[in-house]
């Protein structure tokens, strides 16, 4: 089945791109409130519903890449966000040390997912255009993140200081070190490759969630990343309409609320 709009049966519950991202932002706040204030009694379900967030933004990134007029600029914005959060988080934790670790940086995951989308599109067009040069560039582009992962793995296995690995991961998104790891990157790629069929996109999400349950030894409660499968609901309702033009909302709100919650927790627990 090929569906370019919301799945049938949800005519009056459809959401546009802006509303989809807004759902992700609201649930993201719940998740991070639990992250910084769990010791104050914030319930676990705050982070359970937060599992829905990453698939929503990976799905939105696939849509954004398809519709953007400038793929390079789209990728650059994600990379700048990645560098900005790594730099600010490093300085903040140096100046305001806390038990809370600022590991949040979904920009790196989104960057890698979009990078692979671009390389795959370039590889496809190289075949239709019969351009071996474009094909070679795409092939090298596909291998670069994998090569960086190998470098990190080798460095981590060596009995040497890991400072270089840390700085490498801060400067370049690496599949094995970004938030969510390579599984999230693969999910973003799947959303893009299957975008002509909403049912297959949801099947990919469901399949990954099922694998995570299996991989955890069916530890449904202790390992609850599988709960991201419920992102299928807002994804199914998405109608491919743009909605309000606030494309920089996430770029600003994401780091702003992370640092606000970090400082709030820092001063309250001091």
mmCIF file of C-alpha atoms in Angstrom:
data_model
loop_
_atom_site.group_PDB
_atom_site.id
_atom_site.type_symbol
_atom_site.label_atom_id
_atom_site.label_comp_id
_atom_site.label_asym_id
_atom_site.label_seq_id
_atom_site.Cartn_x
_atom_site.Cartn_y
_atom_site.Cartn_z
ATOM 1 C CA UNK A 1 0.000 0.000 0.000
ATOM 2 C CA UNK A 2 1.327 3.426 -0.921
ATOM 3 C CA UNK A 3 0.036 6.273 1.195
ATOM 4 C CA UNK A 4 1.232 9.819 0.861
ATOM 5 C CA UNK A 5 -1.255 11.198 3.379
ATOM 6 C CA UNK A 6 -2.400 10.142 6.810
ATOM 7 C CA UNK A 7 -3.583 6.562 7.111
ATOM 8 C CA UNK A 8 -7.309 6.129 6.345
ATOM 9 C CA UNK A 9 -9.797 6.292 9.182
ATOM 10 C CA UNK A 10 -8.217 9.326 10.857
ATOM 11 C CA UNK A 11 -9.750 12.122 8.796
ATOM 12 C CA UNK A 12 -10.613 14.335 11.757
ATOM 13 C CA UNK A 13 -7.454 13.638 13.778
ATOM 14 C CA UNK A 14 -4.799 14.574 11.246
ATOM 15 C CA UNK A 15 -1.757 16.638 12.231
ATOM 16 C CA UNK A 16 0.500 18.771 10.067
ATOM 17 C CA UNK A 17 4.278 19.088 10.280
ATOM 18 C CA UNK A 18 4.204 21.920 12.813
ATOM 19 C CA UNK A 19 1.741 20.079 15.055
ATOM 20 C CA UNK A 20 3.768 16.881 14.815
ATOM 21 C CA UNK A 21 6.911 18.695 15.958
ATOM 22 C CA UNK A 22 4.937 20.433 18.699
ATOM 23 C CA UNK A 23 3.833 17.040 20.031
ATOM 24 C CA UNK A 24 7.473 15.993 20.055
ATOM 25 C CA UNK A 25 8.543 19.158 21.868
ATOM 26 C CA UNK A 26 5.925 18.795 24.611
ATOM 27 C CA UNK A 27 6.789 15.136 25.246
ATOM 28 C CA UNK A 28 10.491 16.020 25.143
ATOM 29 C CA UNK A 29 10.014 18.455 28.026
ATOM 30 C CA UNK A 30 8.377 15.723 30.125
ATOM 31 C CA UNK A 31 11.293 13.400 29.383
ATOM 32 C CA UNK A 32 13.944 15.914 30.375
ATOM 33 C CA UNK A 33 12.107 17.014 33.503
ATOM 34 C CA UNK A 34 12.422 13.410 34.667
ATOM 35 C CA UNK A 35 16.074 13.351 33.620
ATOM 36 C CA UNK A 36 17.016 16.288 35.811
ATOM 37 C CA UNK A 37 14.519 15.892 38.667
ATOM 38 C CA UNK A 38 13.909 12.139 39.048
ATOM 39 C CA UNK A 39 15.439 12.295 42.546
ATOM 40 C CA UNK A 40 12.722 14.756 43.534
ATOM 41 C CA UNK A 41 9.983 12.240 42.873
ATOM 42 C CA UNK A 42 9.145 12.948 39.234
ATOM 43 C CA UNK A 43 7.317 9.774 38.097
ATOM 44 C CA UNK A 44 8.876 7.323 35.671
ATOM 45 C CA UNK A 45 6.058 7.745 33.161
ATOM 46 C CA UNK A 46 7.487 11.171 32.326
ATOM 47 C CA UNK A 47 10.402 9.442 30.619
ATOM 48 C CA UNK A 48 8.259 6.601 29.264
ATOM 49 C CA UNK A 49 6.304 9.004 27.089
ATOM 50 C CA UNK A 50 9.594 10.666 26.200
ATOM 51 C CA UNK A 51 10.555 7.540 24.239
ATOM 52 C CA UNK A 52 8.122 8.732 21.568
ATOM 53 C CA UNK A 53 10.145 11.857 20.822
ATOM 54 C CA UNK A 54 13.186 10.612 18.864
ATOM 55 C CA UNK A 55 11.170 8.707 16.220
ATOM 56 C CA UNK A 56 8.967 11.769 15.712
ATOM 57 C CA UNK A 57 11.941 14.005 14.938
ATOM 58 C CA UNK A 58 13.672 11.351 12.845
ATOM 59 C CA UNK A 59 10.460 11.032 10.845
ATOM 60 C CA UNK A 60 10.239 14.836 10.574
ATOM 61 C CA UNK A 61 13.864 14.999 9.400
ATOM 62 C CA UNK A 62 13.080 12.570 6.569
ATOM 63 C CA UNK A 63 10.158 14.761 5.542
ATOM 64 C CA UNK A 64 12.229 17.910 5.903
ATOM 65 C CA UNK A 65 15.030 16.511 3.749
ATOM 66 C CA UNK A 66 12.569 15.512 1.030
ATOM 67 C CA UNK A 67 10.938 18.945 0.858
ATOM 68 C CA UNK A 68 13.872 21.267 1.547
ATOM 69 C CA UNK A 69 15.156 23.466 -1.262
ATOM 70 C CA UNK A 70 18.704 23.414 0.096
ATOM 71 C CA UNK A 71 19.912 20.069 1.401
ATOM 72 C CA UNK A 72 23.333 21.503 2.180
ATOM 73 C CA UNK A 73 21.873 24.278 4.319
ATOM 74 C CA UNK A 74 19.582 21.821 6.097
ATOM 75 C CA UNK A 75 22.557 19.613 6.945
ATOM 76 C CA UNK A 76 24.648 22.617 7.970
ATOM 77 C CA UNK A 77 22.003 23.792 10.438
ATOM 78 C CA UNK A 78 22.021 20.376 12.116
ATOM 79 C CA UNK A 79 25.824 20.345 12.253
ATOM 80 C CA UNK A 80 25.954 23.824 13.773
ATOM 81 C CA UNK A 81 23.423 22.711 16.373
ATOM 82 C CA UNK A 82 25.586 19.662 17.105
ATOM 83 C CA UNK A 83 28.757 21.741 17.571
ATOM 84 C CA UNK A 84 26.942 24.407 19.587
ATOM 85 C CA UNK A 85 25.489 21.953 22.090
ATOM 86 C CA UNK A 86 28.749 20.044 22.483
ATOM 87 C CA UNK A 87 30.666 23.255 23.122
ATOM 88 C CA UNK A 88 28.143 24.814 25.486
ATOM 89 C CA UNK A 89 27.592 21.554 27.393
ATOM 90 C CA UNK A 90 31.357 21.166 27.866
ATOM 91 C CA UNK A 91 31.734 24.693 29.248
ATOM 92 C CA UNK A 92 28.622 24.472 31.434
ATOM 93 C CA UNK A 93 29.729 21.242 33.071
ATOM 94 C CA UNK A 94 33.205 22.650 33.664
ATOM 95 C CA UNK A 95 31.916 25.812 35.302
ATOM 96 C CA UNK A 96 28.856 24.322 37.015
ATOM 97 C CA UNK A 97 29.763 20.701 37.823
ATOM 98 C CA UNK A 98 26.846 18.490 38.754
ATOM 99 C CA UNK A 99 25.862 14.840 39.025
ATOM 100 C CA UNK A 100 23.626 15.492 36.023
ATOM 101 C CA UNK A 101 25.558 14.732 32.830
ATOM 102 C CA UNK A 102 24.705 16.771 29.757
ATOM 103 C CA UNK A 103 24.666 13.970 27.200
ATOM 104 C CA UNK A 104 21.718 15.399 25.268
ATOM 105 C CA UNK A 105 22.466 16.244 21.643
ATOM 106 C CA UNK A 106 19.975 14.793 19.181
ATOM 107 C CA UNK A 107 21.408 17.109 16.513
ATOM 108 C CA UNK A 108 24.229 14.619 15.911
ATOM 109 C CA UNK A 109 21.785 11.766 15.328
ATOM 110 C CA UNK A 110 19.651 13.842 12.985
ATOM 111 C CA UNK A 111 22.747 15.040 11.127
ATOM 112 C CA UNK A 112 23.916 11.487 10.441
ATOM 113 C CA UNK A 113 20.443 10.342 9.371
ATOM 114 C CA UNK A 114 20.142 13.267 6.940
ATOM 115 C CA UNK A 115 23.734 12.777 5.761
ATOM 116 C CA UNK A 116 22.935 9.201 4.764
ATOM 117 C CA UNK A 117 19.693 10.330 3.121
ATOM 118 C CA UNK A 118 21.699 12.745 0.987
ATOM 119 C CA UNK A 119 24.381 10.217 0.060
ATOM 120 C CA UNK A 120 21.758 7.615 -0.879
ATOM 121 C CA UNK A 121 19.894 10.114 -3.028
ATOM 122 C CA UNK A 122 23.162 11.086 -4.695
ATOM 123 C CA UNK A 123 24.001 7.428 -5.299
ATOM 124 C CA UNK A 124 20.598 6.838 -6.890
ATOM 125 C CA UNK A 125 20.916 9.885 -9.141
ATOM 126 C CA UNK A 126 24.425 8.796 -10.150
ATOM 127 C CA UNK A 127 22.912 5.636 -11.616
ATOM 128 C CA UNK A 128 20.178 7.451 -13.549
ATOM 129 C CA UNK A 129 22.651 10.097 -14.757
ATOM 130 C CA UNK A 130 25.395 7.534 -15.354
ATOM 131 C CA UNK A 131 27.824 9.694 -13.421
ATOM 132 C CA UNK A 132 30.626 7.579 -11.944
ATOM 133 C CA UNK A 133 32.092 10.657 -10.248
ATOM 134 C CA UNK A 134 28.896 11.374 -8.344
ATOM 135 C CA UNK A 135 28.658 7.673 -7.488
ATOM 136 C CA UNK A 136 32.188 7.678 -6.057
ATOM 137 C CA UNK A 137 31.487 10.768 -3.957
ATOM 138 C CA UNK A 138 28.314 9.161 -2.600
ATOM 139 C CA UNK A 139 30.105 5.878 -1.836
ATOM 140 C CA UNK A 140 32.877 7.693 0.054
ATOM 141 C CA UNK A 141 30.256 9.747 1.881
ATOM 142 C CA UNK A 142 28.486 6.583 2.992
ATOM 143 C CA UNK A 143 31.746 5.148 4.337
ATOM 144 C CA UNK A 144 33.019 8.206 6.253
ATOM 145 C CA UNK A 145 30.792 7.786 9.365
ATOM 146 C CA UNK A 146 31.577 4.048 9.412
ATOM 147 C CA UNK A 147 35.302 4.834 9.250
ATOM 148 C CA UNK A 148 34.973 7.271 12.157
ATOM 149 C CA UNK A 149 33.202 4.564 14.153
ATOM 150 C CA UNK A 150 36.096 2.178 13.526
ATOM 151 C CA UNK A 151 38.590 4.822 14.679
ATOM 152 C CA UNK A 152 36.618 5.374 17.890
ATOM 153 C CA UNK A 153 36.320 1.633 18.577
ATOM 154 C CA UNK A 154 40.045 1.076 18.056
ATOM 155 C CA UNK A 155 40.919 4.045 20.260
ATOM 156 C CA UNK A 156 38.583 2.891 23.028
ATOM 157 C CA UNK A 157 40.130 -0.568 23.003
ATOM 158 C CA UNK A 158 43.668 0.808 23.337
ATOM 159 C CA UNK A 159 45.260 1.385 26.750
ATOM 160 C CA UNK A 160 45.804 5.088 26.115
ATOM 161 C CA UNK A 161 44.096 8.295 27.275
ATOM 162 C CA UNK A 162 40.771 8.770 25.525
ATOM 163 C CA UNK A 163 40.926 12.572 25.230
ATOM 164 C CA UNK A 164 41.362 12.389 21.467
ATOM 165 C CA UNK A 165 38.275 10.205 21.108
ATOM 166 C CA UNK A 166 36.258 12.656 23.172
ATOM 167 C CA UNK A 167 37.257 15.606 20.990
ATOM 168 C CA UNK A 168 36.669 13.601 17.810
ATOM 169 C CA UNK A 169 33.135 12.810 18.953
ATOM 170 C CA UNK A 170 32.592 16.463 19.854
ATOM 171 C CA UNK A 171 33.661 17.683 16.407
ATOM 172 C CA UNK A 172 32.156 14.983 14.186
ATOM 173 C CA UNK A 173 28.962 12.974 14.718
ATOM 174 C CA UNK A 174 29.884 9.296 14.999
ATOM 175 C CA UNK A 175 27.168 6.604 14.670
ATOM 176 C CA UNK A 176 28.245 4.681 17.778
ATOM 177 C CA UNK A 177 28.486 7.760 20.033
ATOM 178 C CA UNK A 178 25.549 9.972 18.998
ATOM 179 C CA UNK A 179 22.349 9.937 21.036
ATOM 180 C CA UNK A 180 20.454 6.723 20.328
ATOM 181 C CA UNK A 181 23.429 5.262 18.474
ATOM 182 C CA UNK A 182 23.310 3.653 15.073
ATOM 183 C CA UNK A 183 19.811 2.234 15.675
ATOM 184 C CA UNK A 184 18.298 5.723 15.605
ATOM 185 C CA UNK A 185 20.338 6.615 12.533
ATOM 186 C CA UNK A 186 19.061 3.489 10.764
ATOM 187 C CA UNK A 187 15.493 4.330 11.774
ATOM 188 C CA UNK A 188 15.830 7.790 10.226
ATOM 189 C CA UNK A 189 17.164 6.240 7.020
ATOM 190 C CA UNK A 190 14.278 3.754 6.967
ATOM 191 C CA UNK A 191 11.752 6.576 7.344
ATOM 192 C CA UNK A 192 13.256 8.232 4.285
ATOM 193 C CA UNK A 193 13.581 5.156 2.076
ATOM 194 C CA UNK A 194 10.018 4.048 2.903
ATOM 195 C CA UNK A 195 8.381 7.461 2.822
ATOM 196 C CA UNK A 196 6.000 6.525 0.012
ATOM 197 C CA UNK A 197 4.335 4.013 2.322
ATOM 198 C CA UNK A 198 3.262 5.158 5.758
ATOM 199 C CA UNK A 199 2.405 1.567 6.655
ATOM 200 C CA UNK A 200 5.961 0.396 5.899
ATOM 201 C CA UNK A 201 7.437 3.307 7.876
ATOM 202 C CA UNK A 202 5.382 2.269 10.888
ATOM 203 C CA UNK A 203 6.368 -1.361 10.289
ATOM 204 C CA UNK A 204 10.048 -0.334 10.447
ATOM 205 C CA UNK A 205 9.446 1.484 13.734
ATOM 206 C CA UNK A 206 7.529 -1.488 15.124
ATOM 207 C CA UNK A 207 10.208 -3.911 13.986
ATOM 208 C CA UNK A 208 12.994 -1.962 15.697
ATOM 209 C CA UNK A 209 10.932 -1.692 18.884
ATOM 210 C CA UNK A 210 10.312 -5.444 18.847
ATOM 211 C CA UNK A 211 14.031 -6.086 18.336
ATOM 212 C CA UNK A 212 14.889 -3.883 21.315
ATOM 213 C CA UNK A 213 12.469 -5.872 23.480
ATOM 214 C CA UNK A 214 14.068 -9.131 22.314
ATOM 215 C CA UNK A 215 17.595 -7.759 22.767
ATOM 216 C CA UNK A 216 16.801 -6.755 26.358
ATOM 217 C CA UNK A 217 15.745 -10.304 27.216
ATOM 218 C CA UNK A 218 12.109 -9.183 27.242
ATOM 219 C CA UNK A 219 12.827 -6.808 30.108
ATOM 220 C CA UNK A 220 9.775 -4.671 29.331
ATOM 221 C CA UNK A 221 10.111 -2.342 32.319
ATOM 222 C CA UNK A 222 13.848 -2.050 32.912
ATOM 223 C CA UNK A 223 14.642 -1.407 29.247
ATOM 224 C CA UNK A 224 11.788 0.746 28.021
ATOM 225 C CA UNK A 225 13.169 2.243 24.802
ATOM 226 C CA UNK A 226 10.745 -0.089 22.990
ATOM 227 C CA UNK A 227 7.972 2.317 24.036
ATOM 228 C CA UNK A 228 9.006 4.475 21.090
ATOM 229 C CA UNK A 229 6.631 2.252 19.104
ATOM 230 C CA UNK A 230 3.816 4.547 20.274
ATOM 231 C CA UNK A 231 5.270 7.256 18.022
ATOM 232 C CA UNK A 232 3.390 5.320 15.331
ATOM 233 C CA UNK A 233 0.214 7.086 16.442
ATOM 234 C CA UNK A 234 1.201 10.713 15.610
ATOM 235 C CA UNK A 235 3.153 9.481 12.580
ATOM 236 C CA UNK A 236 0.031 7.740 11.271
ATOM 237 C CA UNK A 237 -1.929 10.966 11.716
ATOM 238 C CA UNK A 238 0.548 13.129 9.796
ATOM 239 C CA UNK A 239 -1.056 14.586 6.643
ATOM 240 C CA UNK A 240 2.076 15.947 4.896
ATOM 241 C CA UNK A 241 0.908 19.537 5.339
ATOM 242 C CA UNK A 242 3.416 22.116 6.547
ATOM 243 C CA UNK A 243 1.312 24.102 9.006
ATOM 244 C CA UNK A 244 2.781 27.175 10.698
ATOM 245 C CA UNK A 245 6.142 28.325 9.371
ATOM 246 C CA UNK A 246 8.335 28.092 12.476
ATOM 247 C CA UNK A 247 11.186 25.962 11.144
ATOM 248 C CA UNK A 248 13.724 27.273 13.672
ATOM 249 C CA UNK A 249 11.542 26.574 16.718
ATOM 250 C CA UNK A 250 13.166 23.223 17.457
ATOM 251 C CA UNK A 251 16.708 24.521 16.852
ATOM 252 C CA UNK A 252 16.184 27.167 19.534
ATOM 253 C CA UNK A 253 13.862 25.425 21.984
ATOM 254 C CA UNK A 254 15.796 22.163 22.218
ATOM 255 C CA UNK A 255 19.074 23.536 23.642
ATOM 256 C CA UNK A 256 17.310 26.348 25.539
ATOM 257 C CA UNK A 257 15.103 24.046 27.614
ATOM 258 C CA UNK A 258 17.974 21.591 28.246
ATOM 259 C CA UNK A 259 20.190 24.281 29.770
ATOM 260 C CA UNK A 260 17.292 25.889 31.642
ATOM 261 C CA UNK A 261 16.465 22.571 33.326
ATOM 262 C CA UNK A 262 20.144 21.861 34.022
ATOM 263 C CA UNK A 263 20.687 25.205 35.752
ATOM 264 C CA UNK A 264 17.377 24.934 37.605
ATOM 265 C CA UNK A 265 18.385 21.516 38.930
ATOM 266 C CA UNK A 266 21.899 22.752 39.701
ATOM 267 C CA UNK A 267 20.766 25.615 41.903
ATOM 268 C CA UNK A 268 17.885 23.729 43.542
ATOM 269 C CA UNK A 269 20.085 20.770 44.478
ATOM 270 C CA UNK A 270 23.110 22.826 45.437
#
